[in-house]
Short mmCIF file of C-alpha atoms in Angstrom, two decimals:
data_model
loop_
_atom_site.label_atom_id
_atom_site.label_comp_id
_atom_site.label_asym_id
_atom_site.label_seq_id
_atom_site.Cartn_x
_atom_site.Cartn_y
_atom_site.Cartn_z
CA UNK A 1 9.51 -21.23 8.31
CA UNK A 2 8.76 -24.77 7.10
CA UNK A 3 10.03 -26.24 3.85
CA UNK A 4 6.48 -26.05 2.52
CA UNK A 5 6.26 -22.35 3.34
CA UNK A 6 9.70 -21.75 1.81
CA UNK A 7 8.60 -23.42 -1.41
CA UNK A 8 5.35 -21.45 -1.52
CA UNK A 9 7.19 -18.20 -0.84
CA UNK A 10 9.58 -18.91 -3.71
CA UNK A 11 6.65 -19.73 -6.00
CA UNK A 12 4.87 -16.48 -5.12
CA UNK A 13 8.07 -14.47 -5.54
CA UNK A 14 8.53 -15.83 -9.08
CA UNK A 15 4.94 -15.13 -10.02
CA UNK A 16 5.09 -11.62 -8.60
CA UNK A 17 8.23 -10.86 -10.62
CA UNK A 18 6.48 -12.02 -13.79
CA UNK A 19 3.36 -9.95 -13.14
CA UNK A 20 5.36 -6.86 -12.16
CA UNK A 21 7.37 -7.26 -15.36
CA UNK A 22 4.11 -7.39 -17.33
CA UNK A 23 2.88 -4.22 -15.64
CA UNK A 24 6.19 -2.46 -16.30
CA UNK A 25 6.16 -3.46 -19.96
CA UNK A 26 2.51 -2.46 -20.39
CA UNK A 27 3.19 0.91 -18.76
CA UNK A 28 6.20 1.56 -21.00
CA UNK A 29 4.16 0.66 -24.09
CA UNK A 30 1.45 3.10 -23.00
CA UNK A 31 3.95 5.84 -22.21
CA UNK A 32 3.19 5.65 -18.51
CA UNK A 33 5.28 5.22 -15.38
CA UNK A 34 4.95 1.80 -13.70
CA UNK A 35 4.47 3.43 -10.31
CA UNK A 36 1.19 4.90 -11.58
CA UNK A 37 -0.28 1.37 -11.39
CA UNK A 38 -1.12 -0.43 -8.16
CA UNK A 39 -1.10 -4.22 -8.13
CA UNK A 40 -3.96 -5.66 -6.09
CA UNK A 41 -3.44 -9.37 -5.50
CA UNK A 42 -6.87 -10.99 -5.24
CA UNK A 43 -6.60 -13.71 -2.61
CA UNK A 44 -10.12 -15.16 -2.83
CA UNK A 45 -10.11 -18.87 -1.81
CA UNK A 46 -6.39 -18.82 -0.97
CA UNK A 47 -5.30 -19.26 2.66
CA UNK A 48 -4.36 -16.53 5.10
CA UNK A 49 -0.81 -17.90 5.05
CA UNK A 50 -0.53 -16.69 1.44
CA UNK A 51 -1.60 -13.22 2.53
CA UNK A 52 1.20 -13.15 5.11
CA UNK A 53 3.74 -14.32 2.52
CA UNK A 54 2.58 -11.70 0.03
CA UNK A 55 3.03 -8.97 2.63
CA UNK A 56 6.54 -10.25 3.30
CA UNK A 57 7.26 -10.10 -0.44
CA UNK A 58 6.35 -6.42 -0.63
CA UNK A 59 2.74 -6.59 -1.75
CA UNK A 60 0.86 -3.60 -0.35
CA UNK A 61 -2.68 -4.23 -1.59
CA UNK A 62 -4.85 -7.36 -1.51
CA UNK A 63 -8.38 -7.94 -2.74
CA UNK A 64 -11.21 -10.16 -1.56
CA UNK A 65 -14.51 -11.04 -3.19
CA UNK A 66 -16.58 -12.54 -0.41
CA UNK A 67 -17.68 -11.80 3.12
CA UNK A 68 -17.14 -13.31 5.68
CA UNK A 69 -14.09 -15.00 4.11
CA UNK A 70 -12.36 -11.62 3.82
CA UNK A 71 -12.90 -10.69 7.47
CA UNK A 72 -11.79 -14.11 8.69
CA UNK A 73 -8.67 -14.10 6.51
CA UNK A 74 -7.61 -10.65 7.66
CA UNK A 75 -7.81 -11.81 11.27
CA UNK A 76 -6.01 -15.10 10.61
CA UNK A 77 -3.17 -13.43 8.72
CA UNK A 78 -2.19 -11.62 11.91
CA UNK A 79 0.25 -8.73 12.06
CA UNK A 80 1.27 -8.81 8.35
CA UNK A 81 -2.35 -8.14 7.38
CA UNK A 82 -2.45 -4.92 9.37
CA UNK A 83 0.05 -3.28 7.04
CA UNK A 84 -1.93 -4.14 3.91
CA UNK A 85 -4.58 -2.11 2.15
CA UNK A 86 -7.67 -4.33 1.82
CA UNK A 87 -9.91 -3.98 -1.23
CA UNK A 88 -13.35 -5.57 -1.41
CA UNK A 89 -13.80 -6.22 -5.13
CA UNK A 90 -16.78 -8.59 -5.34
CA UNK A 91 -20.52 -8.12 -5.55
CA UNK A 92 -21.77 -6.93 -2.18
CA UNK A 93 -25.19 -7.51 -0.65
CA UNK A 94 -26.64 -4.53 1.14
CA UNK A 95 -27.17 -6.49 4.35
CA UNK A 96 -23.43 -7.26 4.52
CA UNK A 97 -22.26 -3.72 3.80
CA UNK A 98 -21.92 -2.63 7.44
CA UNK A 99 -19.72 -5.63 8.24
CA UNK A 100 -17.49 -5.01 5.22
CA UNK A 101 -17.19 -1.33 6.14
CA UNK A 102 -15.54 -2.35 9.41
CA UNK A 103 -12.46 -3.91 7.79
CA UNK A 104 -12.18 -2.96 4.11
CA UNK A 105 -10.17 0.08 3.13
CA UNK A 106 -11.77 0.40 -0.31
CA UNK A 107 -14.93 -1.11 -1.82
CA UNK A 108 -14.75 -1.35 -5.62
CA UNK A 109 -18.22 -2.72 -6.33
CA UNK A 110 -20.62 0.12 -5.43
CA UNK A 111 -23.37 0.04 -8.03
CA UNK A 112 -26.64 1.23 -6.44
CA UNK A 113 -27.91 3.93 -4.09
CA UNK A 114 -28.97 1.56 -1.30
CA UNK A 115 -25.46 0.17 -1.10
CA UNK A 116 -24.02 3.68 -0.79
CA UNK A 117 -26.34 4.36 2.15
CA UNK A 118 -25.53 1.05 3.83
CA UNK A 119 -21.77 1.49 3.51
CA UNK A 120 -21.97 5.04 4.81
CA UNK A 121 -23.94 3.90 7.86
CA UNK A 122 -21.50 1.07 8.51
CA UNK A 123 -18.44 3.29 8.17
CA UNK A 124 -19.93 5.93 10.48
CA UNK A 125 -20.76 3.28 13.07
CA UNK A 126 -17.18 2.00 12.85
CA UNK A 127 -15.76 5.51 13.15
CA UNK A 128 -13.78 5.31 9.92
CA UNK A 129 -13.73 6.63 6.38
CA UNK A 130 -14.16 4.14 3.54
CA UNK A 131 -12.83 4.54 0.02
CA UNK A 132 -15.36 3.80 -2.72
CA UNK A 133 -15.20 3.06 -6.44
CA UNK A 134 -18.35 3.11 -8.56
CA UNK A 135 -18.63 -0.10 -10.54
CA UNK A 136 -19.53 0.51 -14.18
CA UNK A 137 -21.54 -1.98 -16.20
CA UNK A 138 -19.86 -2.32 -19.60
CA UNK A 139 -22.47 -4.68 -21.03
CA UNK A 140 -25.74 -3.72 -22.66
CA UNK A 141 -27.28 -0.28 -23.08
CA UNK A 142 -27.82 2.27 -20.34
CA UNK A 143 -31.46 1.18 -20.19
CA UNK A 144 -30.73 -2.54 -20.56
CA UNK A 145 -27.81 -3.60 -18.38
CA UNK A 146 -28.69 -7.28 -18.89
CA UNK A 147 -28.64 -8.00 -15.19
CA UNK A 148 -24.87 -7.62 -14.90
CA UNK A 149 -23.20 -6.07 -11.87
CA UNK A 150 -22.43 -2.41 -12.10
CA UNK A 151 -24.23 0.86 -12.65
CA UNK A 152 -25.24 1.76 -16.19
CA UNK A 153 -22.77 4.32 -17.59
CA UNK A 154 -25.49 6.97 -17.68
CA UNK A 155 -26.12 6.50 -13.95
CA UNK A 156 -22.51 6.68 -12.80
CA UNK A 157 -22.29 10.44 -12.24
CA UNK A 158 -25.46 10.43 -10.13
CA UNK A 159 -24.12 7.60 -8.01
CA UNK A 160 -20.75 9.35 -7.72
CA UNK A 161 -22.54 12.45 -6.42
CA UNK A 162 -24.27 10.38 -3.75
CA UNK A 163 -20.95 8.86 -2.66
CA UNK A 164 -19.28 12.27 -2.60
CA UNK A 165 -22.04 13.64 -0.38
CA UNK A 166 -21.86 10.76 2.09
CA UNK A 167 -20.32 11.62 5.44
CA UNK A 168 -18.04 8.60 5.85
CA UNK A 169 -17.28 7.68 2.23
CA UNK A 170 -14.47 8.92 -0.01
CA UNK A 171 -15.08 8.78 -3.77
CA UNK A 172 -11.92 7.43 -5.40
CA UNK A 173 -12.98 6.60 -8.96
CA UNK A 174 -14.50 3.78 -11.00
CA UNK A 175 -14.15 0.04 -11.50
CA UNK A 176 -15.23 -2.39 -14.21
CA UNK A 177 -14.84 -5.93 -15.45
CA UNK A 178 -14.47 -6.48 -19.19
CA UNK A 179 -17.43 -8.44 -20.59
CA UNK A 180 -16.89 -12.10 -21.36
CA UNK A 181 -16.42 -12.98 -25.03
CA UNK A 182 -15.98 -9.32 -25.98
CA UNK A 183 -13.00 -7.21 -26.98
CA UNK A 184 -11.54 -5.75 -23.77
CA UNK A 185 -10.00 -2.94 -25.81
CA UNK A 186 -13.44 -1.56 -26.65
CA UNK A 187 -14.70 -2.13 -23.11
CA UNK A 188 -11.82 -0.38 -21.38
CA UNK A 189 -11.92 2.48 -23.88
CA UNK A 190 -15.53 3.03 -22.85
CA UNK A 191 -14.57 2.83 -19.18
CA UNK A 192 -11.89 5.49 -19.75
CA UNK A 193 -14.57 7.85 -21.07
CA UNK A 194 -16.75 7.27 -18.01
CA UNK A 195 -13.75 7.70 -15.71
CA UNK A 196 -12.89 11.01 -17.39
CA UNK A 197 -16.39 12.32 -16.79
CA UNK A 198 -16.18 11.37 -13.10
CA UNK A 199 -12.74 12.93 -12.68
CA UNK A 200 -13.92 16.12 -14.39
CA UNK A 201 -16.69 16.47 -11.81
CA UNK A 202 -14.63 15.18 -8.86
CA UNK A 203 -10.94 15.91 -9.49
CA UNK A 204 -9.68 13.66 -6.70
CA UNK A 205 -11.59 10.63 -8.02
CA UNK A 206 -8.98 9.50 -10.52
CA UNK A 207 -8.70 5.78 -9.76
CA UNK A 208 -9.57 3.32 -12.52
CA UNK A 209 -9.72 -0.28 -11.30
CA UNK A 210 -9.60 -2.50 -14.39
CA UNK A 211 -7.68 -5.44 -15.73
CA UNK A 212 -7.16 -8.96 -14.48
CA UNK A 213 -4.75 -11.77 -15.31
CA UNK A 214 -5.86 -12.08 -18.92
CA UNK A 215 -6.26 -8.43 -19.90
CA UNK A 216 -4.11 -6.26 -17.65
CA UNK A 217 -2.09 -4.91 -20.59
CA UNK A 218 -5.22 -3.61 -22.31
CA UNK A 219 -6.43 -2.04 -19.09
CA UNK A 220 -3.11 -0.25 -18.55
CA UNK A 221 -3.27 1.01 -22.13
CA UNK A 222 -6.59 2.69 -21.28
CA UNK A 223 -5.45 4.28 -18.05
CA UNK A 224 -6.00 1.68 -15.33
CA UNK A 225 -4.46 2.80 -12.04
CA UNK A 226 -5.24 -0.48 -10.25
CA UNK A 227 -5.12 -4.00 -11.69
CA UNK A 228 -6.73 -6.93 -9.85
CA UNK A 229 -4.64 -10.07 -10.30
CA UNK A 230 -5.32 -13.47 -8.78
CA UNK A 231 -4.40 -16.52 -10.84
CA UNK A 232 -1.22 -15.10 -12.38
CA UNK A 233 0.25 -14.53 -8.92
CA UNK A 234 -1.30 -17.27 -6.82
CA UNK A 235 -1.85 -20.05 -9.33
CA UNK A 236 -5.01 -21.95 -10.15
CA UNK A 237 -7.67 -21.37 -7.52
CA UNK A 238 -8.44 -24.08 -4.96
CA UNK A 239 -12.00 -25.49 -5.18
CA UNK A 240 -14.64 -23.35 -3.47
CA UNK A 241 -15.83 -24.78 -0.17
#
């Protein structure tokens, strides 16, 4: 390993310790066990070499926002990538769903019926089962989602039913992003209510993907089982190319 890689590994190890300490503290404050919460390190724009280092440091789950960057990075990371669980967490175009279904283990951003159908077709063609989270829009009213990503809360159960009925999809729960310039406490409390309604109808769908670098503690308070952390582990993002 080169000196540069050694330095980067040490940097990532320090950041991971800090984030894991934050998760542990947040869990204790909420009266939860830290092992109830999965850290997903979101590696968007960072190199495949970081993915390999993260795997070596004990990270089990990584997230990506864009295709084909995610597919390329998984291939470039080599053997370490094969042991990781890959989460696609960004907005997904229907015409890219089949490609994503070939390499992602879980898609967090399912927010419309056509996307469910496209992912199911892609997973069936690939001969695999794909985990799915329904993305919940926490902005606006049910009838006025203001163009944000995510299904309106009133539509989530219907979309969950479609996922549950799909041959090659596995309904795992819900995901959301706290609205900008709004109190994440209120947003994640609302998400917890939606998640409870989904879990009541589909008892195995208990995952709640919520919380990022700036609000993970609030998300854990409201029951997040997965937090999606990029900057706090990997540093400031490189410029998009």
